[in-house]
mmCIF file of C-alpha atoms in Angstrom:
data_model
loop_
_atom_site.group_PDB
_atom_site.id
_atom_site.type_symbol
_atom_site.label_atom_id
_atom_site.label_comp_id
_atom_site.label_asym_id
_atom_site.label_seq_id
_atom_site.Cartn_x
_atom_site.Cartn_y
_atom_site.Cartn_z
ATOM 1 C CA VAL A 1 -14.267 20.753 2.403
ATOM 2 C CA PRO A 2 -13.429 22.739 4.930
ATOM 3 C CA TRP A 3 -10.956 25.582 3.788
ATOM 4 C CA VAL A 4 -8.237 23.858 6.367
ATOM 5 C CA LEU A 5 -8.297 20.593 4.051
ATOM 6 C CA GLN A 6 -8.199 22.610 0.852
ATOM 7 C CA ARG A 7 -5.484 24.969 2.043
ATOM 8 C CA LEU A 8 -3.642 21.483 2.708
ATOM 9 C CA LYS A 9 -4.703 19.560 -0.171
ATOM 10 C CA ALA A 10 -3.034 22.379 -2.302
ATOM 11 C CA ALA A 11 0.219 22.378 -0.392
ATOM 12 C CA VAL A 12 0.430 18.719 -1.066
ATOM 13 C CA HIS A 13 -0.264 19.075 -4.917
ATOM 14 C CA TYR A 14 2.321 21.693 -5.302
ATOM 15 C CA THR A 15 4.886 19.714 -3.525
ATOM 16 C CA VAL A 16 3.755 16.519 -5.459
ATOM 17 C CA GLY A 17 3.764 18.965 -8.461
ATOM 18 C CA CYS A 18 7.647 19.663 -7.790
ATOM 19 C CA LEU A 19 8.787 16.077 -6.953
ATOM 20 C CA CYS A 20 6.848 14.914 -10.471
ATOM 21 C CA GLN A 21 8.972 17.553 -12.370
ATOM 22 C CA GLU A 22 12.029 16.379 -11.100
ATOM 23 C CA VAL A 23 11.104 12.753 -11.683
ATOM 24 C CA ALA A 24 9.890 14.142 -15.650
ATOM 25 C CA GLU A 25 13.358 15.754 -16.219
ATOM 26 C CA ASP A 26 15.448 12.399 -14.549
ATOM 27 C CA GLN A 27 13.548 10.144 -16.771
ATOM 28 C CA ASP A 28 12.381 12.454 -19.645
ATOM 29 C CA VAL A 29 9.192 11.507 -19.630
ATOM 30 C CA GLN A 30 5.834 13.812 -19.034
ATOM 31 C CA PHE A 31 2.998 13.762 -16.686
ATOM 32 C CA SER A 32 0.000 15.271 -17.769
ATOM 33 C CA LYS A 33 -1.832 17.714 -14.711
ATOM 34 C CA GLN A 34 -4.607 14.995 -14.275
ATOM 35 C CA THR A 35 -1.623 12.539 -13.340
ATOM 36 C CA ILE A 36 -0.387 15.078 -11.327
ATOM 37 C CA ALA A 37 -3.503 15.930 -9.648
ATOM 38 C CA ALA A 38 -4.445 11.923 -8.973
ATOM 39 C CA ILE A 39 -0.839 11.293 -7.405
ATOM 40 C CA SER A 40 -1.537 14.237 -4.713
ATOM 41 C CA GLU A 41 -5.019 13.141 -3.945
ATOM 42 C CA ILE A 42 -3.353 9.188 -3.270
ATOM 43 C CA THR A 43 -0.944 11.557 -0.809
ATOM 44 C CA PHE A 44 -3.393 13.571 0.937
ATOM 45 C CA ARG A 45 -5.654 10.364 1.599
ATOM 46 C CA GLN A 46 -2.703 7.821 2.005
ATOM 47 C CA CYS A 47 -1.696 10.988 5.158
ATOM 48 C CA GLU A 48 -4.681 9.810 6.594
ATOM 49 C CA ASN A 49 -4.038 6.040 6.458
ATOM 50 C CA PHE A 50 -0.470 6.595 7.829
ATOM 51 C CA ALA A 51 -1.472 8.753 10.756
ATOM 52 C CA LYS A 52 -4.469 6.243 11.941
ATOM 53 C CA ASP A 53 -1.733 3.570 11.667
ATOM 54 C CA LEU A 54 0.797 5.337 13.220
ATOM 55 C CA GLU A 55 -1.928 6.262 16.075
ATOM 56 C CA MET A 56 -2.751 2.826 16.652
ATOM 57 C CA PHE A 57 1.314 1.043 16.635
ATOM 58 C CA ALA A 58 2.251 3.749 19.333
ATOM 59 C CA ARG A 59 -0.819 3.063 21.419
ATOM 60 C CA HIS A 60 -0.185 -0.812 20.912
ATOM 61 C CA ALA A 61 2.828 -0.341 22.251
ATOM 62 C CA LYS A 62 1.134 1.524 25.031
ATOM 63 C CA ARG A 63 3.008 5.130 24.085
ATOM 64 C CA THR A 64 1.360 8.334 22.988
ATOM 65 C CA THR A 65 4.586 9.313 21.129
ATOM 66 C CA VAL A 66 5.107 8.159 17.920
ATOM 67 C CA THR A 67 8.123 7.115 16.903
ATOM 68 C CA THR A 68 10.625 6.315 14.433
ATOM 69 C CA GLU A 69 9.531 1.973 15.355
ATOM 70 C CA ASP A 70 5.983 3.003 14.258
ATOM 71 C CA VAL A 71 7.748 4.321 11.147
ATOM 72 C CA LYS A 72 9.174 1.408 10.496
ATOM 73 C CA LEU A 73 6.338 -0.774 10.761
ATOM 74 C CA LEU A 74 4.210 1.347 8.151
ATOM 75 C CA ALA A 75 6.846 0.039 5.726
ATOM 76 C CA ARG A 76 6.539 -3.829 6.789
ATOM 77 C CA ARG A 77 5.333 -5.069 3.623
ATOM 78 C CA SER A 78 8.335 -4.788 1.720
ATOM 79 C CA SER A 79 12.227 -5.469 3.059
ATOM 80 C CA SER A 80 13.401 -3.169 0.293
ATOM 81 C CA LEU A 81 11.562 -0.433 1.865
ATOM 82 C CA LEU A 82 12.075 -1.050 5.126
ATOM 83 C CA LYS A 83 15.923 -1.015 4.512
ATOM 84 C CA TYR A 84 15.821 2.049 3.003
ATOM 85 C CA ILE A 85 13.344 3.946 5.759
ATOM 86 C CA ALA A 86 15.936 1.855 8.435
ATOM 87 C CA GLN A 87 18.704 3.984 6.719
ATOM 88 C CA LYS A 88 17.237 7.128 6.631
ATOM 89 C CA SER A 89 16.214 6.508 10.615
ATOM 90 C CA GLU A 90 19.767 5.674 10.909
ATOM 91 C CA GLU A 91 21.050 8.854 9.348
ATOM 92 C CA ILE A 92 18.611 11.203 11.262
ATOM 93 C CA THR A 93 19.747 9.538 14.682
ATOM 94 C CA SER A 94 23.547 9.912 14.201
ATOM 95 C CA SER A 95 23.008 13.882 12.709
ATOM 96 C CA ASN A 96 20.821 14.394 15.198
ATOM 97 C CA MET A 97 23.271 13.129 17.845
ATOM 98 C CA GLU A 98 26.310 15.093 16.195
ATOM 99 C CA GLN A 99 23.987 18.508 16.670
ATOM 100 C CA LYS A 100 23.659 17.772 20.044
ATOM 101 C CA GLU A 101 27.324 17.276 20.547
ATOM 102 C CA LYS A 102 27.659 20.629 18.806
ATOM 103 C CA LYS A 103 25.712 22.296 21.158
ATOM 104 C CA GLU B 1 0.531 -24.117 27.871
ATOM 105 C CA ARG B 2 -2.323 -22.220 28.322
ATOM 106 C CA ARG B 3 -2.087 -20.775 25.041
ATOM 107 C CA SER B 4 -1.709 -24.365 23.388
ATOM 108 C CA GLY B 5 -4.111 -25.780 25.011
ATOM 109 C CA SER B 6 -6.593 -23.282 23.717
ATOM 110 C CA LEU B 7 -5.224 -23.754 20.254
ATOM 111 C CA GLN B 8 -5.814 -27.526 20.753
ATOM 112 C CA ARG B 9 -9.404 -26.946 21.151
ATOM 113 C CA LYS B 10 -9.480 -24.921 18.497
ATOM 114 C CA SER B 11 -8.523 -26.845 16.311
ATOM 115 C CA ALA B 12 -10.264 -29.776 17.479
ATOM 116 C CA LEU B 13 -13.549 -28.040 17.296
ATOM 117 C CA PHE B 14 -12.000 -27.041 13.523
ATOM 118 C CA SER B 15 -11.922 -31.209 12.830
ATOM 119 C CA CYS B 16 -15.688 -31.690 14.410
ATOM 120 C CA VAL B 17 -16.869 -29.702 11.519
ATOM 121 C CA SER B 18 -15.841 -32.579 9.105
ATOM 122 C CA GLY B 19 -16.891 -35.250 11.186
ATOM 123 C CA GLN B 20 -15.472 -37.663 13.643
ATOM 124 C CA LYS B 21 -14.008 -40.488 11.131
ATOM 125 C CA GLN B 22 -11.040 -38.131 9.928
ATOM 126 C CA MET B 23 -10.432 -36.659 13.599
ATOM 127 C CA TYR B 24 -7.493 -39.101 14.535
ATOM 128 C CA CYS B 25 -5.242 -38.368 11.495
ATOM 129 C CA HIS B 26 -6.121 -34.641 11.381
ATOM 130 C CA GLU B 27 -3.365 -33.697 14.102
ATOM 131 C CA ASN B 28 -1.061 -33.089 11.885
ATOM 132 C CA TRP B 29 -0.381 -29.584 10.057
ATOM 133 C CA SER B 30 -0.652 -31.811 6.123
ATOM 134 C CA LEU B 31 -3.665 -32.927 4.654
ATOM 135 C CA SER B 32 -4.515 -36.812 5.264
ATOM 136 C CA ARG B 33 -4.699 -38.968 2.962
ATOM 137 C CA GLU B 34 -7.992 -38.820 2.890
ATOM 138 C CA GLU B 35 -7.513 -34.970 1.943
ATOM 139 C CA PHE B 36 -5.036 -35.161 -0.202
ATOM 140 C CA GLU B 37 -6.784 -37.644 -2.253
ATOM 141 C CA ILE B 38 -10.156 -34.997 -2.717
ATOM 142 C CA TRP B 39 -7.649 -32.284 -3.157
ATOM 143 C CA ASP B 40 -5.932 -33.973 -5.988
ATOM 144 C CA ARG B 41 -8.535 -35.012 -7.237
ATOM 145 C CA LEU B 42 -10.843 -31.710 -7.398
ATOM 146 C CA TYR B 43 -8.657 -28.400 -6.791
ATOM 147 C CA ARG B 44 -5.026 -29.344 -7.833
ATOM 148 C CA ILE B 45 -4.284 -27.461 -11.652
ATOM 149 C CA LYS B 46 -2.675 -30.638 -13.811
ATOM 150 C CA GLU B 47 -1.634 -30.055 -16.911
ATOM 151 C CA SER B 48 -4.696 -31.821 -18.387
ATOM 152 C CA ASP B 49 -6.349 -29.174 -16.924
ATOM 153 C CA GLY B 50 -5.046 -26.699 -19.399
ATOM 154 C CA ILE B 51 -5.241 -23.201 -17.429
ATOM 155 C CA LYS B 52 -2.360 -21.690 -16.026
ATOM 156 C CA GLU B 53 -1.115 -21.804 -12.363
ATOM 157 C CA PRO B 54 -2.749 -18.464 -10.724
ATOM 158 C CA VAL B 55 0.273 -16.509 -9.477
ATOM 159 C CA LEU B 56 0.307 -12.820 -7.974
ATOM 160 C CA PRO B 57 2.345 -10.244 -8.836
ATOM 161 C CA GLN B 58 5.687 -9.511 -6.662
ATOM 162 C CA SER B 59 6.337 -5.869 -5.193
ATOM 163 C CA ARG B 60 9.116 -4.120 -7.118
ATOM 164 C CA PHE B 61 10.186 -0.371 -6.446
ATOM 165 C CA GLU B 62 11.460 1.564 -9.292
ATOM 166 C CA THR B 63 13.106 3.846 -7.512
ATOM 167 C CA LEU B 64 14.544 2.062 -4.394
ATOM 168 C CA GLU B 65 17.115 -1.356 -4.580
ATOM 169 C CA ASN B 66 15.085 -3.967 -4.883
ATOM 170 C CA LEU B 67 16.105 -6.423 -2.365
ATOM 171 C CA GLU B 68 12.738 -9.200 -2.617
ATOM 172 C CA GLU B 69 14.066 -12.389 -4.194
ATOM 173 C CA VAL B 70 12.544 -12.663 -7.887
ATOM 174 C CA THR B 71 11.088 -16.149 -8.589
ATOM 175 C CA LYS B 72 10.769 -16.142 -12.349
ATOM 176 C CA HIS B 73 7.823 -17.866 -13.333
ATOM 177 C CA GLU B 74 7.716 -19.439 -16.828
ATOM 178 C CA GLU B 75 5.236 -17.239 -18.521
ATOM 179 C CA GLU B 76 3.597 -19.670 -20.489
ATOM 180 C CA ALA B 77 2.498 -21.922 -17.238
ATOM 181 C CA THR B 78 1.365 -19.045 -15.372
ATOM 182 C CA HIS B 79 -1.541 -16.412 -15.194
ATOM 183 C CA GLU B 80 -0.361 -13.177 -13.140
ATOM 184 C CA LEU B 81 -3.061 -12.543 -11.588
ATOM 185 C CA SER B 82 -3.879 -8.740 -12.549
ATOM 186 C CA LEU B 83 -4.982 -6.250 -10.174
ATOM 187 C CA SER B 84 -6.010 -3.520 -13.012
ATOM 188 C CA GLU B 85 -7.006 -5.053 -15.875
ATOM 189 C CA TRP B 86 -10.435 -4.613 -14.191
ATOM 190 C CA ARG B 87 -9.896 -0.980 -13.034
ATOM 191 C CA ILE B 88 -13.091 1.098 -14.628
ATOM 192 C CA TRP B 89 -15.427 -1.346 -12.383
ATOM 193 C CA GLN B 90 -13.810 0.235 -9.448
ATOM 194 C CA ASN B 91 -14.800 3.381 -8.684
ATOM 195 C CA ARG B 92 -18.092 1.918 -6.650
ATOM 196 C CA PRO B 93 -17.888 -0.685 -4.070
ATOM 197 C CA PHE B 94 -18.075 -3.991 -4.875
ATOM 198 C CA PRO B 95 -20.482 -6.121 -2.682
ATOM 199 C CA THR B 96 -19.619 -7.430 0.599
ATOM 200 C CA ALA B 97 -20.014 -10.478 2.590
ATOM 201 C CA MET B 98 -18.487 -10.749 5.906
ATOM 202 C CA VAL B 99 -16.200 -8.137 5.805
ATOM 203 C CA ASP B 100 -16.852 -4.212 5.115
ATOM 204 C CA HIS B 101 -14.529 -2.431 3.268
ATOM 205 C CA SER B 102 -11.915 -0.521 5.184
ATOM 206 C CA ASP B 103 -10.921 3.148 4.957
ATOM 207 C CA ARG B 104 -8.512 2.716 2.717
ATOM 208 C CA CYS B 105 -10.523 1.337 0.537
ATOM 209 C CA TYR B 106 -12.900 3.484 0.550
ATOM 210 C CA HIS B 107 -10.007 6.151 -0.549
ATOM 211 C CA PHE B 108 -9.318 3.368 -3.142
ATOM 212 C CA ILE B 109 -12.553 4.085 -4.893
ATOM 213 C CA SER B 110 -12.637 7.845 -4.749
ATOM 214 C CA VAL B 111 -9.490 7.975 -6.183
ATOM 215 C CA MET B 112 -10.582 6.007 -9.016
ATOM 216 C CA GLU B 113 -13.751 7.629 -9.359
ATOM 217 C CA MET B 114 -11.917 10.816 -9.238
ATOM 218 C CA ILE B 115 -9.664 9.847 -12.359
ATOM 219 C CA GLU B 116 -13.058 8.267 -14.404
ATOM 220 C CA LEU B 117 -14.004 12.072 -13.912
ATOM 221 C CA MET B 118 -10.730 13.573 -15.306
ATOM 222 C CA ARG B 119 -10.615 11.245 -17.945
ATOM 223 C CA ASP B 120 -11.762 13.261 -20.862
ATOM 224 C CA GLU B 121 -10.218 16.386 -19.640
ATOM 225 C CA GLN B 122 -7.764 18.359 -22.308
ATOM 226 C CA GLY B 123 -5.276 21.053 -20.907
ATOM 227 C CA ASP B 124 -6.709 22.349 -17.644
ATOM 228 C CA CYS B 125 -7.216 20.328 -15.202
ATOM 229 C CA SER B 126 -10.206 21.125 -12.429
ATOM 230 C CA TYR B 127 -8.684 19.825 -9.514
ATOM 231 C CA GLU B 128 -5.966 22.152 -9.869
ATOM 232 C CA LEU B 129 -7.976 25.225 -10.368
ATOM 233 C CA GLU B 130 -10.167 24.167 -7.217
ATOM 234 C CA ILE B 131 -7.317 23.589 -4.769
ATOM 235 C CA GLN B 132 -4.837 26.048 -6.160
ATOM 236 C CA PRO B 133 -6.548 29.382 -4.832
ATOM 237 C CA HIS B 134 -6.089 27.830 -1.360
ATOM 238 C CA LEU B 135 -2.205 27.389 -1.622
ATOM 239 C CA ARG B 136 -0.255 29.211 0.986
ATOM 240 C CA ILE B 137 3.381 29.743 0.524
ATOM 241 C CA GLU B 138 4.546 29.336 3.671
ATOM 242 C CA ASP B 139 3.260 25.476 3.573
ATOM 243 C CA VAL B 140 5.753 24.835 1.140
ATOM 244 C CA ASN B 141 9.005 24.257 0.647
ATOM 245 C CA VAL B 142 10.062 26.231 -2.165
ATOM 246 C CA GLN B 143 12.415 25.286 -4.345
ATOM 247 C CA ARG B 144 14.035 28.035 -7.342
ATOM 248 C CA ASN B 145 16.389 25.436 -8.245
ATOM 249 C CA LYS B 146 17.992 22.167 -7.859
ATOM 250 C CA SER B 147 21.118 24.146 -6.668
ATOM 251 C CA HIS B 148 18.472 25.919 -4.109
ATOM 252 C CA HIS B 149 17.164 22.709 -1.910
ATOM 253 C CA SER B 150 14.055 24.209 0.161
ATOM 254 C CA VAL B 151 14.243 27.484 0.798
ATOM 255 C CA THR B 152 11.196 27.950 3.319
ATOM 256 C CA THR B 153 9.587 31.378 2.960
ATOM 257 C CA SER B 154 7.931 32.672 5.877
ATOM 258 C CA THR B 155 5.450 35.638 6.457
#
């Protein structure tokens, strides 16, 4: 495995560990180290799925830049997830607008 | 117009397979009388069959508000198809007929294999030991505690 991939995996693993720690405290459960490792590896591989899909969605719309519309398509299978992502997208858009107005 | 033309041609091709006789009552989306009779006799699950109707599990998010309508099945009458009860078979690719395994599918198989290899580990985690030396702190959001949200250190 090339070192840069190892480095990426290590960063994902670290962050997954932090998130799992939060869940563990919140839900009063414990995750084994192996469970955290498995979630990291799934996340790492899921990034590949997402990246390929996003690129295809953008290309399908004759764009070379991935937009939030492409990201929303990743969530199309679940209306719950789609609603959540769409809300976040709006929040980001409006906070970006505010920042622009400040400048 | 062109589109409906090609669709018609397709459905005509389709009914050719099942023979001339059925063709004229095959214009509908629904089953013809003959087809219904075949379905009813050979495939339809009836109470007398003594088997439960198969249903697929519905998607549910533990961490989100769930919008999907929950259709409550009587558990007695249905068999929810499981995607996990044969997990120990899933660390190798299953045979294919016409459709190859996707990348997504191979990722799934690999992770199942990884889990299989870690199953008997006690305490220390081989994945963690292998990967940790590669961690660069500038790649991650370092959380010191919950009040200090995502402080990025840079070198």
